[in-house]
Amino acid sequence: MSHELIIGCIGKPSAGKSSFLNAATDSTAKVGNYPFTTIEPNIGVAYYLTECPCKKYDKSSLCSPRYGSCKDGNRNIPVKMLDVAGLVPGASEGKGLGNQFLDDLRHAHVLLHVVDVSGNTNEKGEETTGYDPINDIQWLKEEIHSWIFNNLWKRWGNIIRKQASTKSPADLILQKKLSGYGTRISVVRQSLENIDLREPINLSVWTDDDVHKFVNSFLDVRFPTVLALNKVDQSTSDLNISRICSKYPDYSMIPTSALAECFLRKMKSQGFIEYKEGDDNFKTYDDCSDNEKINTKLKQSDDKLKGRLEKLRDLVLFRYGSTGIQTAIKEAVELKKFIPVYPVKNLKSLSCDKSGGSILRDCMLVPQGTQVREFAGMLHPDLDKYYLYAEGITGQRLGETDEITLSNNIIKFTTAAIEQSNNNNSNNNNNNDD
Ligand SMILES: Nc1nc2c(ncn2[C@@H]2O[C@H](COP(=O)(O)OP(=O)(O)OP(=O)(O)O)[C@@H](O)[C@H]2O)c(=O)[nH]1
Ligand SMILES: [Mg+2]
């Protein structure tokens, strides 16, 4: 499985998945008000905004990310985003475009279900009025469930025989069968634990009900899902959002308007507004003071554009605090509990190269539970091969099996090769001293 975090956008046709991708990334995926505009998956790079340690260690002016950006300690860490074809009820059995594209999601770490909460499209993505988006939340979950359940159930006989002949623990057997979804053993163990199952587990006595229970639990652990309640710019959305919130108080959900974000980005690039992604407002020429107007590069908008911008400000930004796109990405990364880790070569300067430059250049998002040595291997196979020890920010040694947390996420590795070259240098220096 790839080490970069992948967010998979799912939802019915015309919910706004491709618009969301375009709003969150620099991608220009095709958008259309007809179902199945997207057939092949689109990929883009979105950014997870978090506080960079450069702020705490007073290095903001020197911070130089290799990927993404950092401004005044606000770091944008790249995450991959995948937009697939729309799902319709029955997709796991081949309806709509079938379940081929469900397979595109196998490597996603977290799912973003884009829900059209305006009620203006039915379950197939066709125009209508008064449709209840709660339906979509329910059937889509069931489709993803069926996709995994069917894959497991059709091989259940085989699974039982395997356990009987190898006497392997159930978690190992299940992990192998679910490995196509990039499943680690810890995920299977967690899924079993969450439904109070502990080894030894005899899979031969499981009924289809037991397998359903396990799949439910597995889905929660393997594919945590954020709901992007999209199209909040529509007047019919408000009421539906309240209903969804009261029906699913424990779900993770963010109101969004992909259309508004795309529009604001476009207006910004055309010079009509000043706007920063995630902000709760923008500035037009008319918002400038008389003094600012003399120097501003902002273009003046005509009445039609003024009206559109005002409406968007009222319906989306003032009401919801932002277009929700950046918040939804942040929510997705944090729901999956990924942790940013900064490998450095020098713990004082936080430099990432031998010359003392490239301050906090590298950053990687790793899953919760990642251990120190395991992280070394993710960075480079040689780091693992020649591994000697690792140190945290205060120079304290970190154990190989210590889990990386937000308080030990700046790490320096020393390998046999580095130790050797340090020794050579100090020998040379000693010789010179003689
Ligand atoms: N009002 C409003 N319309 C939106 C929003 N997001 C997307 N749309 C519109 O919804 C329609 C479908 O958008 P797409 O992004 O193509 O939807 P999709 O989910 O990718 O659809 P498929 O590729 O067919 O599965 C387009 O007309 C978009 O302009 C939004 O936030 N508000
Ligand atoms: Mg699309």
Short mmCIF file of C-alpha atoms and ligand atoms in Angstrom, two decimals:
data_model
loop_
_atom_site.label_atom_id
_atom_site.label_comp_id
_atom_site.label_asym_id
_atom_site.label_seq_id
_atom_site.Cartn_x
_atom_site.Cartn_y
_atom_site.Cartn_z
CA MET A 1 0.00 0.00 0.00
CA SER A 2 1.21 3.48 -0.85
CA HIS A 3 2.39 5.62 2.05
CA GLU A 4 0.71 8.79 0.91
CA LEU A 5 -2.71 9.49 2.33
CA ILE A 6 -5.49 8.93 -0.19
CA ILE A 7 -8.96 10.38 0.20
CA GLY A 8 -11.54 8.70 -2.02
CA CYS A 9 -14.58 10.77 -3.09
CA ILE A 10 -17.71 8.68 -3.38
CA GLY A 11 -21.35 9.47 -3.98
CA LYS A 12 -24.19 9.13 -6.45
CA PRO A 13 -23.93 10.67 -9.92
CA SER A 14 -24.18 14.49 -9.99
CA ALA A 15 -23.61 14.84 -6.23
CA GLY A 16 -20.61 17.06 -6.98
CA LYS A 17 -17.63 14.70 -6.56
CA SER A 18 -15.66 16.06 -9.50
CA SER A 19 -16.58 19.63 -8.50
CA PHE A 20 -15.26 18.84 -5.02
CA LEU A 21 -12.02 17.52 -6.49
CA ASN A 22 -11.64 20.66 -8.59
CA ALA A 23 -12.43 22.85 -5.58
CA ALA A 24 -9.86 21.10 -3.38
CA THR A 25 -7.07 20.58 -5.91
CA ASP A 26 -5.70 22.11 -9.08
CA SER A 27 -7.39 19.40 -11.06
CA THR A 28 -9.79 20.23 -13.89
CA ALA A 29 -12.00 17.17 -13.84
CA LYS A 30 -14.99 17.32 -16.14
CA VAL A 31 -18.18 18.48 -14.41
CA GLY A 32 -21.69 18.09 -15.82
CA ASN A 33 -25.29 18.23 -14.68
CA TYR A 34 -25.96 14.77 -16.08
CA PRO A 35 -25.22 11.39 -14.45
CA PHE A 36 -21.96 9.55 -15.12
CA THR A 37 -19.99 12.55 -16.32
CA THR A 38 -17.01 10.81 -14.75
CA ILE A 39 -16.14 7.32 -15.89
CA GLU A 40 -12.38 6.98 -15.40
CA PRO A 41 -11.14 8.10 -11.97
CA ASN A 42 -9.65 11.60 -11.62
CA ILE A 43 -6.75 12.26 -9.30
CA GLY A 44 -5.64 15.51 -7.70
CA VAL A 45 -3.50 16.81 -4.86
CA ALA A 46 -5.33 18.53 -2.03
CA TYR A 47 -3.75 20.04 1.08
CA TYR A 48 -4.19 19.27 4.76
CA LEU A 49 -3.68 22.42 6.78
CA THR A 50 -1.98 21.96 10.14
CA GLU A 51 0.34 23.81 12.50
CA CYS A 52 3.97 23.31 11.55
CA PRO A 53 6.58 22.80 14.31
CA CYS A 54 8.60 25.63 12.73
CA LYS A 55 6.37 28.00 14.68
CA LYS A 56 7.07 26.43 18.06
CA TYR A 57 10.81 26.30 17.41
CA ASP A 58 10.96 29.80 16.00
CA LYS A 59 12.03 28.79 12.50
CA SER A 60 9.05 29.99 10.48
CA SER A 61 11.11 32.29 8.29
CA LEU A 62 13.45 29.39 7.39
CA CYS A 63 10.88 26.64 6.93
CA SER A 64 11.18 25.14 3.44
CA PRO A 65 8.79 22.29 2.64
CA ARG A 66 9.76 20.13 -0.32
CA TYR A 67 6.10 19.56 -1.09
CA GLY A 68 3.16 21.76 -0.15
CA SER A 69 3.86 25.06 1.59
CA CYS A 70 4.23 26.73 4.96
CA LYS A 71 3.27 30.28 5.80
CA ASP A 72 3.74 31.68 9.31
CA GLY A 73 3.63 28.18 10.75
CA ASN A 74 0.53 27.12 8.81
CA ARG A 75 1.61 24.09 6.84
CA ASN A 76 -0.17 22.66 3.84
CA ILE A 77 0.65 18.97 3.56
CA PRO A 78 -0.25 17.29 0.26
CA VAL A 79 -2.78 14.48 0.26
CA LYS A 80 -4.00 12.56 -2.75
CA MET A 81 -7.61 12.81 -3.74
CA LEU A 82 -9.47 10.37 -5.95
CA ASP A 83 -12.76 11.07 -7.68
CA VAL A 84 -14.52 8.04 -9.13
CA ALA A 85 -17.63 7.41 -11.19
CA GLY A 86 -21.00 7.84 -9.47
CA LEU A 87 -22.52 4.93 -7.58
CA VAL A 88 -26.17 3.97 -7.88
CA PRO A 89 -28.22 1.58 -5.74
CA GLY A 90 -27.30 -1.96 -6.79
CA ALA A 91 -23.77 -0.96 -7.89
CA SER A 92 -22.22 -3.81 -5.92
CA GLU A 93 -24.23 -6.17 -8.15
CA GLY A 94 -23.29 -4.40 -11.35
CA LYS A 95 -25.98 -1.67 -11.68
CA GLY A 96 -25.00 1.67 -13.19
CA LEU A 97 -21.37 1.41 -14.16
CA GLY A 98 -21.05 -1.67 -11.98
CA ASN A 99 -18.54 -2.16 -9.26
CA GLN A 100 -15.36 -1.88 -11.27
CA PHE A 101 -14.71 1.60 -9.90
CA LEU A 102 -15.34 0.44 -6.35
CA ASP A 103 -12.07 -1.31 -6.93
CA ASP A 104 -10.47 2.05 -7.67
CA LEU A 105 -11.17 2.87 -4.03
CA ARG A 106 -9.39 -0.13 -2.58
CA HIS A 107 -6.34 1.89 -1.68
CA ALA A 108 -8.13 4.91 -0.26
CA HIS A 109 -7.45 5.43 3.44
CA VAL A 110 -10.56 7.44 4.12
CA LEU A 111 -13.72 8.10 2.16
CA LEU A 112 -15.45 11.38 1.56
CA HIS A 113 -19.09 10.79 0.73
CA VAL A 114 -20.28 13.78 -1.27
CA VAL A 115 -24.02 14.06 -0.60
CA ASP A 116 -26.26 16.40 -2.61
CA VAL A 117 -28.30 17.87 0.24
CA SER A 118 -30.33 20.20 -1.97
CA GLY A 119 -32.79 17.39 -2.69
CA ASN A 120 -32.73 18.40 -6.35
CA THR A 121 -31.34 15.11 -7.69
CA ASN A 122 -32.71 11.60 -7.14
CA GLU A 123 -30.71 8.47 -6.26
CA LYS A 124 -29.58 8.12 -9.87
CA GLY A 125 -28.44 11.73 -10.09
CA GLU A 126 -31.39 12.81 -12.25
CA GLU A 127 -33.00 16.20 -11.66
CA THR A 128 -36.01 16.23 -9.36
CA THR A 129 -37.33 18.21 -6.39
CA GLY A 130 -37.86 17.33 -2.76
CA TYR A 131 -35.69 14.20 -2.79
CA ASP A 132 -34.58 13.07 0.68
CA PRO A 133 -30.74 12.89 0.83
CA ILE A 134 -30.95 10.66 3.92
CA ASN A 135 -31.73 7.85 1.44
CA ASP A 136 -28.37 8.36 -0.21
CA ILE A 137 -26.49 8.17 3.06
CA GLN A 138 -28.19 4.86 3.80
CA TRP A 139 -28.03 3.04 0.50
CA LEU A 140 -24.49 4.07 -0.27
CA LYS A 141 -23.29 2.64 3.01
CA GLU A 142 -25.15 -0.56 2.18
CA GLU A 143 -23.53 -0.76 -1.27
CA ILE A 144 -20.02 -0.47 0.12
CA HIS A 145 -20.97 -3.05 2.73
CA SER A 146 -22.30 -5.46 0.08
CA TRP A 147 -19.21 -5.00 -2.06
CA ILE A 148 -17.00 -6.26 0.77
CA PHE A 149 -19.47 -8.77 2.17
CA ASN A 150 -19.99 -10.41 -1.23
CA ASN A 151 -16.28 -10.69 -1.83
CA LEU A 152 -15.84 -12.40 1.52
CA TRP A 153 -18.96 -14.54 1.54
CA LYS A 154 -18.40 -16.09 -1.87
CA ARG A 155 -15.10 -17.45 -0.55
CA TRP A 156 -16.34 -18.40 2.90
CA GLY A 157 -16.12 -22.17 2.30
CA ASN A 158 -12.55 -21.70 1.26
CA ILE A 159 -11.85 -19.55 4.32
CA ILE A 160 -13.18 -22.22 6.68
CA ARG A 161 -11.17 -24.98 4.99
CA LYS A 162 -8.06 -22.85 5.19
CA GLN A 163 -8.48 -22.33 8.92
CA ALA A 164 -9.13 -26.04 9.50
CA SER A 165 -6.08 -27.13 7.53
CA THR A 166 -3.59 -24.48 8.68
CA LYS A 167 -4.90 -23.99 12.24
CA SER A 168 -4.15 -20.29 11.72
CA PRO A 169 -5.75 -17.64 13.91
CA ALA A 170 -8.88 -16.08 12.39
CA ASP A 171 -7.36 -12.59 12.23
CA LEU A 172 -4.56 -13.80 9.98
CA ILE A 173 -6.93 -15.65 7.65
CA LEU A 174 -9.27 -12.66 7.41
CA GLN A 175 -6.38 -10.26 6.86
CA LYS A 176 -5.14 -12.35 3.91
CA LYS A 177 -8.61 -12.42 2.38
CA LEU A 178 -8.97 -8.67 2.87
CA SER A 179 -5.44 -7.79 1.77
CA GLY A 180 -6.80 -6.51 -1.55
CA TYR A 181 -8.14 -3.55 0.42
CA GLY A 182 -4.70 -2.75 1.78
CA THR A 183 -5.67 -4.22 5.14
CA ARG A 184 -3.12 -4.51 7.93
CA ILE A 185 -3.48 -7.14 10.62
CA SER A 186 -4.07 -4.38 13.20
CA VAL A 187 -7.17 -3.31 11.24
CA VAL A 188 -8.64 -6.82 11.39
CA ARG A 189 -7.80 -7.13 15.08
CA GLN A 190 -9.42 -3.78 15.82
CA SER A 191 -12.51 -4.75 13.80
CA LEU A 192 -12.85 -8.00 15.76
CA GLU A 193 -12.22 -6.31 19.07
CA ASN A 194 -14.88 -3.69 18.38
CA ILE A 195 -17.48 -6.46 18.20
CA ASP A 196 -16.05 -8.15 21.32
CA LEU A 197 -14.38 -11.05 19.51
CA ARG A 198 -11.04 -12.35 20.71
CA GLU A 199 -8.90 -15.29 19.56
CA PRO A 200 -9.30 -18.21 19.44
CA ILE A 201 -12.08 -17.56 16.93
CA ASN A 202 -13.59 -20.47 15.05
CA LEU A 203 -14.73 -19.14 11.66
CA SER A 204 -16.53 -22.39 10.76
CA VAL A 205 -19.40 -21.55 13.13
CA TRP A 206 -19.96 -18.04 11.72
CA THR A 207 -23.33 -17.48 10.04
CA ASP A 208 -23.89 -14.85 7.34
CA ASP A 209 -25.14 -12.60 10.16
CA ASP A 210 -21.79 -12.89 11.91
CA VAL A 211 -19.97 -12.04 8.70
CA HIS A 212 -22.25 -8.99 8.22
CA LYS A 213 -21.44 -7.86 11.75
CA PHE A 214 -17.74 -8.24 11.10
CA VAL A 215 -17.95 -6.39 7.76
CA ASN A 216 -19.77 -3.51 9.47
CA SER A 217 -17.05 -3.21 12.03
CA PHE A 218 -14.31 -3.65 9.41
CA LEU A 219 -15.78 -0.83 7.31
CA ASP A 220 -15.72 1.57 10.23
CA VAL A 221 -12.07 0.83 10.93
CA ARG A 222 -10.75 0.44 7.38
CA PHE A 223 -12.83 3.08 5.59
CA PRO A 224 -13.85 5.82 8.01
CA THR A 225 -16.13 8.21 6.15
CA VAL A 226 -16.72 11.94 6.25
CA LEU A 227 -19.96 13.25 4.79
CA ALA A 228 -19.55 16.36 2.67
CA LEU A 229 -23.06 17.83 2.76
CA ASN A 230 -22.72 19.49 -0.61
CA LYS A 231 -24.67 22.21 -2.43
CA VAL A 232 -25.36 24.23 0.72
CA ASP A 233 -25.70 27.26 -1.55
CA GLN A 234 -29.15 25.99 -2.52
CA SER A 235 -32.10 27.32 -0.53
CA THR A 236 -33.51 23.82 -0.01
CA SER A 237 -30.34 22.53 1.71
CA ASP A 238 -30.72 24.08 5.16
CA LEU A 239 -33.64 21.99 6.28
CA ASN A 240 -32.11 18.76 4.98
CA ILE A 241 -28.87 19.49 6.83
CA SER A 242 -30.72 19.87 10.13
CA ARG A 243 -32.54 16.60 9.52
CA ILE A 244 -29.32 14.75 8.66
CA CYS A 245 -27.55 16.16 11.74
CA SER A 246 -30.28 15.00 14.07
CA LYS A 247 -30.53 11.56 12.47
CA TYR A 248 -26.77 10.90 12.54
CA PRO A 249 -25.42 12.77 15.57
CA ASP A 250 -22.26 10.61 15.67
CA TYR A 251 -21.32 10.94 12.01
CA SER A 252 -18.55 13.16 10.92
CA MET A 253 -19.99 15.73 8.50
CA ILE A 254 -19.16 19.11 7.03
CA PRO A 255 -21.48 21.41 5.02
CA THR A 256 -19.81 22.27 1.71
CA SER A 257 -20.34 24.13 -1.51
CA ALA A 258 -17.95 22.87 -4.14
CA LEU A 259 -19.53 25.20 -6.65
CA ALA A 260 -18.90 28.25 -4.46
CA GLU A 261 -15.26 27.29 -3.88
CA CYS A 262 -14.65 26.71 -7.60
CA PHE A 263 -16.29 30.04 -8.39
CA LEU A 264 -14.28 31.94 -5.76
CA ARG A 265 -11.04 30.41 -7.00
CA LYS A 266 -11.92 31.43 -10.54
CA MET A 267 -12.82 35.00 -9.52
CA LYS A 268 -9.58 35.21 -7.59
CA SER A 269 -7.51 34.05 -10.57
CA GLN A 270 -9.29 36.59 -12.78
CA GLY A 271 -8.42 39.37 -10.32
CA PHE A 272 -11.93 40.20 -9.07
CA ILE A 273 -11.44 39.18 -5.45
CA GLU A 274 -8.83 38.62 -2.78
CA TYR A 275 -9.56 35.24 -1.22
CA LYS A 276 -7.70 32.53 0.61
CA GLU A 277 -8.96 28.96 0.50
CA GLY A 278 -10.81 28.18 3.73
CA ASP A 279 -11.50 31.84 4.60
CA ASP A 280 -14.84 33.08 5.82
CA ASN A 281 -14.86 36.08 3.51
CA PHE A 282 -13.33 37.64 0.39
CA LYS A 283 -12.61 41.20 -0.65
CA THR A 284 -13.82 42.94 -3.78
CA TYR A 285 -12.92 46.33 -5.23
CA ASP A 286 -16.05 47.76 -3.61
CA ASP A 287 -14.91 46.48 -0.19
CA CYS A 288 -11.73 48.58 -0.42
CA SER A 289 -11.49 51.90 1.39
CA ASP A 290 -11.10 55.01 -0.82
CA ASN A 291 -7.38 54.97 -0.12
CA GLU A 292 -7.01 51.28 -0.96
CA LYS A 293 -8.91 51.79 -4.21
CA ILE A 294 -6.12 53.98 -5.52
CA ASN A 295 -3.53 51.22 -5.25
CA THR A 296 -5.49 48.00 -5.48
CA LYS A 297 -5.04 45.67 -8.43
CA LEU A 298 -8.55 44.30 -7.92
CA LYS A 299 -10.81 44.65 -10.95
CA GLN A 300 -14.26 46.19 -10.60
CA SER A 301 -17.16 43.76 -10.96
CA ASP A 302 -20.30 44.48 -12.98
CA ASP A 303 -23.72 44.35 -11.31
CA LYS A 304 -24.34 40.75 -12.30
CA LEU A 305 -21.08 39.55 -10.77
CA LYS A 306 -21.63 41.73 -7.70
CA GLY A 307 -25.01 40.07 -7.20
CA ARG A 308 -23.57 36.57 -7.53
CA LEU A 309 -20.76 37.28 -5.10
CA GLU A 310 -23.10 38.89 -2.57
CA LYS A 311 -25.44 35.92 -2.72
CA LEU A 312 -22.61 33.50 -2.19
CA ARG A 313 -21.34 35.53 0.74
CA ASP A 314 -24.77 35.46 2.37
CA LEU A 315 -25.78 31.89 1.62
CA VAL A 316 -22.47 30.14 2.15
CA LEU A 317 -19.71 32.11 3.84
CA PHE A 318 -21.73 34.02 6.45
CA ARG A 319 -23.97 31.10 7.16
CA TYR A 320 -21.43 28.28 7.33
CA GLY A 321 -18.16 30.10 8.02
CA SER A 322 -16.47 28.92 4.79
CA THR A 323 -17.15 26.87 1.68
CA GLY A 324 -16.25 23.84 3.82
CA ILE A 325 -13.83 22.29 1.33
CA GLN A 326 -10.65 22.74 3.40
CA THR A 327 -12.50 21.79 6.59
CA ALA A 328 -13.75 18.57 5.01
CA ILE A 329 -10.20 17.58 4.04
CA LYS A 330 -8.92 18.37 7.51
CA GLU A 331 -11.73 16.34 9.00
CA ALA A 332 -10.92 13.37 6.72
CA VAL A 333 -7.23 13.32 7.66
CA GLU A 334 -7.98 13.69 11.36
CA LEU A 335 -10.76 11.11 11.33
CA LYS A 336 -8.26 8.57 10.04
CA LYS A 337 -5.89 9.83 12.75
CA PHE A 338 -2.93 10.36 10.46
CA ILE A 339 0.00 12.10 12.10
CA PRO A 340 2.48 14.43 10.37
CA VAL A 341 6.06 13.30 10.99
CA TYR A 342 9.17 15.37 10.27
CA PRO A 343 12.41 13.43 9.75
CA VAL A 344 15.44 15.72 10.23
CA LYS A 345 19.22 15.39 10.07
CA ASN A 346 19.91 17.91 12.82
CA LEU A 347 17.75 18.26 15.91
CA LYS A 348 18.90 21.77 16.75
CA SER A 349 18.59 23.44 13.37
CA LEU A 350 15.80 21.06 12.18
CA SER A 351 17.72 20.90 8.95
CA CYS A 352 17.14 18.06 6.51
CA ASP A 353 20.44 18.10 4.65
CA LYS A 354 24.10 17.92 5.46
CA SER A 355 24.76 21.56 4.65
CA GLY A 356 22.37 22.72 7.39
CA GLY A 357 19.69 24.03 5.02
CA SER A 358 16.26 22.69 4.08
CA ILE A 359 14.64 23.35 7.45
CA LEU A 360 11.77 20.92 8.10
CA ARG A 361 11.83 20.11 4.39
CA ASP A 362 10.26 16.68 4.68
CA CYS A 363 6.95 15.75 6.18
CA MET A 364 4.98 12.58 5.88
CA LEU A 365 1.50 11.71 7.11
CA VAL A 366 1.56 8.30 8.77
CA PRO A 367 -1.25 6.18 10.21
CA GLN A 368 -1.78 6.15 13.95
CA GLY A 369 0.15 3.25 15.45
CA THR A 370 3.14 3.59 13.10
CA GLN A 371 6.30 2.63 14.97
CA VAL A 372 9.64 4.40 14.82
CA ARG A 373 11.55 1.70 12.95
CA GLU A 374 8.63 1.04 10.66
CA PHE A 375 8.68 4.73 9.75
CA ALA A 376 12.41 4.47 8.92
CA GLY A 377 11.52 1.74 6.42
CA MET A 378 8.77 3.90 4.92
CA LEU A 379 11.27 6.69 4.31
CA HIS A 380 13.90 4.52 2.68
CA PRO A 381 14.70 0.79 2.71
CA ASP A 382 18.35 1.63 3.51
CA LEU A 383 17.31 3.51 6.64
CA ASP A 384 15.77 0.30 7.88
CA LYS A 385 18.62 -1.91 6.69
CA TYR A 386 21.38 0.10 8.35
CA TYR A 387 19.26 1.34 11.26
CA LEU A 388 21.16 2.03 14.48
CA TYR A 389 18.94 4.30 16.55
CA ALA A 390 16.46 7.17 16.49
CA GLU A 391 16.25 10.34 18.58
CA GLY A 392 13.38 12.69 19.38
CA ILE A 393 13.48 16.47 19.47
CA THR A 394 15.29 16.73 22.84
CA GLY A 395 17.84 14.14 21.77
CA GLN A 396 16.14 11.40 23.78
CA ARG A 397 16.44 7.91 22.29
CA LEU A 398 13.26 6.48 20.83
CA GLY A 399 12.57 2.76 20.95
CA GLU A 400 12.20 0.93 17.63
CA THR A 401 8.69 -0.09 18.57
CA ASP A 402 7.66 3.24 20.08
CA GLU A 403 4.56 4.55 18.40
CA ILE A 404 4.91 7.91 16.73
CA THR A 405 2.67 10.53 18.31
CA LEU A 406 2.16 14.25 17.90
CA SER A 407 4.64 14.81 20.72
CA ASN A 408 7.48 12.74 19.21
CA ASN A 409 7.01 13.53 15.55
CA ILE A 410 10.35 15.19 14.85
CA ILE A 411 12.80 12.33 14.46
CA LYS A 412 16.48 11.97 13.63
CA PHE A 413 17.72 8.57 12.44
CA THR A 414 21.28 7.39 12.73
CA THR A 415 22.38 4.50 10.52
CA ALA A 416 25.52 2.42 10.45
CA ALA A 417 26.69 4.34 7.38
CA ILE A 418 26.21 7.72 9.09
CA GLU A 419 27.95 6.52 12.25
CA GLN A 420 30.83 5.22 10.14
CA SER A 421 31.23 8.51 8.29
CA ASN A 422 31.04 10.47 11.59
CA ASN A 423 33.79 8.27 13.00
CA ASN A 424 35.89 8.75 9.88
CA ASN A 425 35.44 12.49 10.12
CA SER A 426 36.41 12.60 13.76
CA ASN A 427 39.44 10.35 13.07
CA ASN A 428 40.46 12.68 10.28
CA ASN A 429 40.00 15.68 12.55
CA ASN A 430 42.05 13.98 15.27
CA ASN A 431 44.78 13.20 12.76
CA ASN A 432 44.75 16.80 11.63
CA ASP A 433 45.01 17.93 15.21
CA ASP A 434 48.15 15.83 15.61
N1 LIG B 1 -25.55 24.46 -6.57
C1 LIG B 1 -24.49 23.64 -6.56
N2 LIG B 1 -24.24 22.84 -7.60
C2 LIG B 1 -23.15 22.04 -7.54
C3 LIG B 1 -22.27 22.01 -6.41
N3 LIG B 1 -21.30 21.09 -6.66
C4 LIG B 1 -21.56 20.59 -7.87
N4 LIG B 1 -22.66 21.15 -8.42
C5 LIG B 1 -23.27 20.89 -9.73
O1 LIG B 1 -23.74 19.55 -9.76
C6 LIG B 1 -23.60 19.01 -11.07
C7 LIG B 1 -22.81 17.70 -11.01
O2 LIG B 1 -21.49 18.00 -10.59
P1 LIG B 1 -20.27 16.96 -10.81
O3 LIG B 1 -19.13 17.52 -10.03
O4 LIG B 1 -20.07 16.67 -12.23
O5 LIG B 1 -20.88 15.68 -10.08
P2 LIG B 1 -20.26 14.21 -9.95
O6 LIG B 1 -20.64 13.73 -8.60
O7 LIG B 1 -18.82 14.21 -10.27
O8 LIG B 1 -21.10 13.42 -11.04
P3 LIG B 1 -20.72 12.10 -11.91
O9 LIG B 1 -19.37 12.28 -12.48
O10 LIG B 1 -21.78 12.03 -12.93
O11 LIG B 1 -20.78 10.95 -10.95
C8 LIG B 1 -22.89 20.09 -11.90
O12 LIG B 1 -23.88 20.82 -12.61
C9 LIG B 1 -22.26 20.98 -10.86
O13 LIG B 1 -22.08 22.32 -11.27
C10 LIG B 1 -22.57 22.89 -5.32
O14 LIG B 1 -21.87 22.96 -4.31
N5 LIG B 1 -23.68 23.68 -5.45
MG MG B 2 -17.77 13.27 -11.73
#
